[in-house]
Tab-separated table of C-alpha atoms in Angstrom:
chain	number	residue	atom	x	y	z
S	1	MET	CA	-0.384	-0.106	-0.099
S	2	ALA	CA	2.878	2.310	0.832
S	3	SER	CA	4.590	1.709	-2.394
S	4	HIS	CA	1.301	2.621	-4.410
S	5	ARG	CA	1.157	5.920	-2.250
S	6	LEU	CA	4.796	6.575	-3.419
S	7	LEU	CA	3.879	6.221	-7.248
S	8	LEU	CA	0.798	8.059	-6.982
S	9	LEU	CA	2.867	11.181	-5.089
S	10	CYS	CA	5.547	10.918	-7.951
S	11	LEU	CA	2.599	10.609	-10.463
S	12	ALA	CA	1.155	13.511	-9.160
S	13	GLY	CA	4.552	15.690	-8.199
S	14	LEU	CA	5.496	14.704	-12.353
S	15	VAL	CA	1.918	15.926	-14.057
S	16	PHE	CA	2.967	19.152	-11.752
S	17	VAL	CA	5.831	19.302	-13.175
S	18	SER	CA	4.924	19.068	-16.985
S	19	GLU	CA	1.943	21.358	-16.771
S	20	ALA	CA	4.088	24.274	-14.489
S	21	GLY	CA	4.805	27.114	-17.161
S	22	PRO	CA	7.985	29.184	-16.293
S	23	THR	CA	8.197	31.694	-13.491
S	24	GLY	CA	8.831	35.229	-14.452
S	25	VAL	CA	10.228	34.561	-17.193
S	26	ASP	CA	8.915	35.095	-20.820
S	27	GLU	CA	8.447	31.703	-22.118
S	28	SER	CA	8.466	32.809	-25.605
S	29	LYS	CA	12.360	33.791	-25.376
S	30	CYS	CA	13.300	30.914	-23.688
S	31	PRO	CA	13.768	27.478	-26.196
S	32	LEU	CA	15.322	25.028	-23.594
S	33	MET	CA	13.984	24.641	-19.818
S	34	VAL	CA	14.490	22.358	-17.625
S	35	LYS	CA	12.590	21.700	-14.456
S	36	VAL	CA	13.945	19.125	-11.270
S	37	LEU	CA	10.885	18.776	-8.481
S	38	ASP	CA	12.208	16.724	-5.349
S	39	ALA	CA	9.592	13.837	-5.157
S	40	VAL	CA	10.480	13.237	-1.318
S	41	ARG	CA	10.329	16.489	-0.192
S	42	GLY	CA	7.463	17.775	-2.638
S	43	SER	CA	9.341	21.251	-3.667
S	44	PRO	CA	11.306	22.127	-6.080
S	45	ALA	CA	14.900	20.740	-6.355
S	46	VAL	CA	17.436	23.706	-6.120
S	47	ASN	CA	21.097	24.305	-7.154
S	48	VAL	CA	20.794	21.329	-9.185
S	49	ALA	CA	23.202	21.545	-11.825
S	50	VAL	CA	22.257	20.849	-15.561
S	51	ASN	CA	24.562	20.633	-18.203
S	52	VAL	CA	23.377	20.705	-21.833
S	53	PHE	CA	25.486	18.900	-24.538
S	54	LYS	CA	25.318	19.202	-28.730
S	55	LYS	CA	26.055	16.204	-30.041
S	56	ALA	CA	29.122	17.087	-32.934
S	57	ALA	CA	29.501	15.881	-36.661
S	58	ASP	CA	32.288	13.653	-35.407
S	59	GLU	CA	29.620	12.027	-33.279
S	60	THR	CA	31.286	13.542	-29.486
S	61	TRP	CA	29.489	15.258	-27.418
S	62	ALA	CA	30.598	19.256	-27.013
S	63	PRO	CA	29.463	21.555	-24.247
S	64	PHE	CA	26.644	23.126	-25.096
S	65	ALA	CA	25.290	25.318	-21.955
S	66	SER	CA	25.234	24.963	-18.175
S	67	GLY	CA	23.363	26.502	-15.152
S	68	LYS	CA	21.954	25.491	-11.679
S	69	THR	CA	18.190	25.549	-10.759
S	70	SER	CA	16.550	28.704	-8.902
S	71	GLU	CA	14.736	28.987	-6.075
S	72	SER	CA	11.481	27.345	-7.965
S	73	GLY	CA	14.262	24.533	-9.352
S	74	GLU	CA	13.891	25.945	-12.852
S	75	LEU	CA	16.963	26.753	-15.337
S	76	HIS	CA	15.863	29.202	-17.518
S	77	GLY	CA	18.384	31.252	-20.395
S	78	LEU	CA	19.942	28.062	-21.226
S	79	THR	CA	20.411	29.605	-24.785
S	80	THR	CA	18.345	31.434	-26.840
S	81	GLU	CA	16.272	30.926	-30.582
S	82	LYS	CA	18.986	31.865	-32.696
S	83	GLU	CA	21.668	29.470	-30.712
S	84	PHE	CA	19.361	26.730	-30.303
S	85	VAL	CA	19.479	24.737	-34.185
S	86	GLU	CA	18.205	21.680	-35.310
S	87	GLY	CA	20.493	19.112	-33.581
S	88	ILE	CA	20.339	15.809	-30.796
S	89	TYR	CA	21.143	17.299	-27.659
S	90	LYS	CA	21.857	15.434	-24.118
S	91	VAL	CA	20.701	17.232	-21.253
S	92	GLU	CA	22.566	15.785	-17.577
S	93	ILE	CA	20.956	16.780	-14.044
S	94	ASP	CA	23.708	15.771	-11.383
S	95	THR	CA	21.813	14.646	-8.921
S	96	LYS	CA	24.350	12.779	-7.183
S	97	SER	CA	25.441	16.485	-5.799
S	98	TYR	CA	21.844	17.102	-4.971
S	99	TRP	CA	20.979	13.934	-2.964
S	100	LYS	CA	25.075	14.183	-1.379
S	101	SER	CA	23.768	18.038	-0.446
S	102	LEU	CA	20.943	16.802	1.899
S	103	GLY	CA	22.556	13.938	3.145
S	104	ILE	CA	21.151	11.361	1.184
S	105	SER	CA	22.842	8.152	-0.291
S	106	PRO	CA	20.702	7.549	-3.599
S	107	PHE	CA	20.361	3.724	-4.819
S	108	HIS	CA	20.901	4.479	-8.475
S	109	GLU	CA	24.646	4.303	-9.242
S	110	HIS	CA	23.891	4.836	-13.120
S	111	ALA	CA	20.424	4.954	-14.645
S	112	GLU	CA	20.624	6.640	-18.529
S	113	SER	CA	17.296	7.581	-21.116
S	114	PHE	CA	18.493	7.403	-24.868
S	115	GLU	CA	16.889	8.121	-27.890
S	116	THR	CA	15.733	5.676	-30.786
S	117	ASP	CA	15.664	5.288	-34.344
S	118	GLY	CA	12.104	5.769	-33.868
S	119	CYS	CA	11.800	9.484	-33.322
S	120	HIS	CA	10.214	11.234	-36.423
S	121	GLY	CA	8.546	14.791	-36.104
S	122	ASN	CA	8.703	16.863	-32.806
S	123	ARG	CA	8.138	13.985	-31.117
S	124	ILE	CA	10.572	12.876	-28.373
S	125	GLN	CA	10.976	9.095	-27.059
S	126	THR	CA	12.464	7.848	-24.755
S	127	CYS	CA	13.740	4.305	-23.587
S	128	TRP	CA	15.724	3.051	-20.239
S	129	SER	CA	18.673	1.470	-20.386
S	130	GLU	CA	19.241	-1.442	-17.672
S	131	LEU	CA	20.626	-0.054	-14.595
S	132	THR	CA	24.261	-0.158	-14.792
S	133	PHE	CA	25.961	-0.096	-11.136
S	134	LEU	CA	29.071	2.103	-11.855
S	135	LEU	CA	29.987	5.150	-10.263
S	136	TRP	CA	27.761	7.911	-11.976
S	137	PHE	CA	24.720	9.379	-10.560
S	138	HIS	CA	24.192	11.885	-13.411
S	139	GLN	CA	20.699	11.722	-15.486
S	140	TYR	CA	20.512	11.982	-18.975
S	141	VAL	CA	18.177	13.305	-21.707
S	142	VAL	CA	18.628	12.746	-25.291
S	143	PHE	CA	16.551	14.625	-27.966
S	144	THR	CA	16.780	15.662	-31.658
S	145	ALA	CA	15.310	19.143	-31.170
S	146	ASN	CA	13.823	21.682	-34.216
S	147	ASP	CA	13.852	19.084	-36.394
S	148	SER	CA	10.500	20.313	-37.673
S	149	GLY	CA	10.526	23.955	-37.062
S	150	PRO	CA	11.739	26.077	-34.061
S	151	ARG	CA	9.931	24.975	-31.042
S	152	HIS	CA	10.053	24.771	-27.480
S	153	TYR	CA	11.605	22.171	-24.872
S	154	THR	CA	11.160	21.901	-21.378
S	155	ILE	CA	12.734	19.011	-19.826
S	156	ALA	CA	11.217	17.816	-16.418
S	157	ALA	CA	12.609	15.764	-14.035
S	158	LEU	CA	10.851	14.229	-11.222
S	159	LEU	CA	13.484	12.818	-8.532
S	160	SER	CA	13.930	10.591	-5.581
S	161	PRO	CA	16.926	8.656	-4.369
S	162	TYR	CA	15.029	5.785	-5.319
S	163	SER	CA	13.573	6.304	-8.800
S	164	TYR	CA	13.719	9.166	-11.213
S	165	SER	CA	10.851	10.180	-14.791
S	166	THR	CA	11.311	12.511	-16.770
S	167	THR	CA	9.075	13.658	-19.427
S	168	ALA	CA	8.937	16.490	-22.166
S	169	VAL	CA	6.840	19.498	-23.139
S	170	VAL	CA	7.072	20.477	-26.922
S	171	THR	CA	4.949	23.461	-27.961
S	172	ASN	CA	5.568	25.636	-31.327
S	173	PRO	CA	6.367	29.269	-30.119
S	174	LYS	CA	4.378	30.481	-32.906
S	175	GLU	CA	1.360	28.911	-31.662
C-alpha cells in the first residue's frame, strides 16, 4: 500500500512538473528550459547542476550550455532561439551532488535514458537502458530538437533517491 502511495505521489508530482509554466520569464524567449522537482520533499529541487551538450559531426558531445536550478527548481536562459538550432542534444542532471547536499545516499549509481531510432517529427521518445552499477550519479535525456522547425522544450525531471522520471513538453512558439 505504501508503494502505491509513493507511486501516486510521484505521478502527481510529474503532472505538476510537466504542466507548470515558467516563473517570471517570457516563455517565448526561452527555447530550452529544465525543471527539477524533489519527490521526497514535494518541492522544487534547488541548486541542481545541469549541463547541456550538442552532438558534433564526429559523434562526440560538445558542451553547449550549463547552469543551476533556481529556488523554483527551474533553469531558464540556457540558450537563445538563434543558438538553439536543429540537432541532437543531451541534458545532464547531476543528482549525486543534490542528494549528497541533503545527506542522502541514492540507490541509482547510473540510470540513463536515450533516443531511439524511431523518433520522428516533434515527438520525443525515450527508452530506459538497463540499470548499470557504475560510479555515475547523473541522469541524461537525449533528444532531437527543431527538426520540424523552431520549438520550445521543457525538460522536467522528478527525482527521488530510488527512482526518477523525466518528461518533455514540446510547444510551437507561434501557436
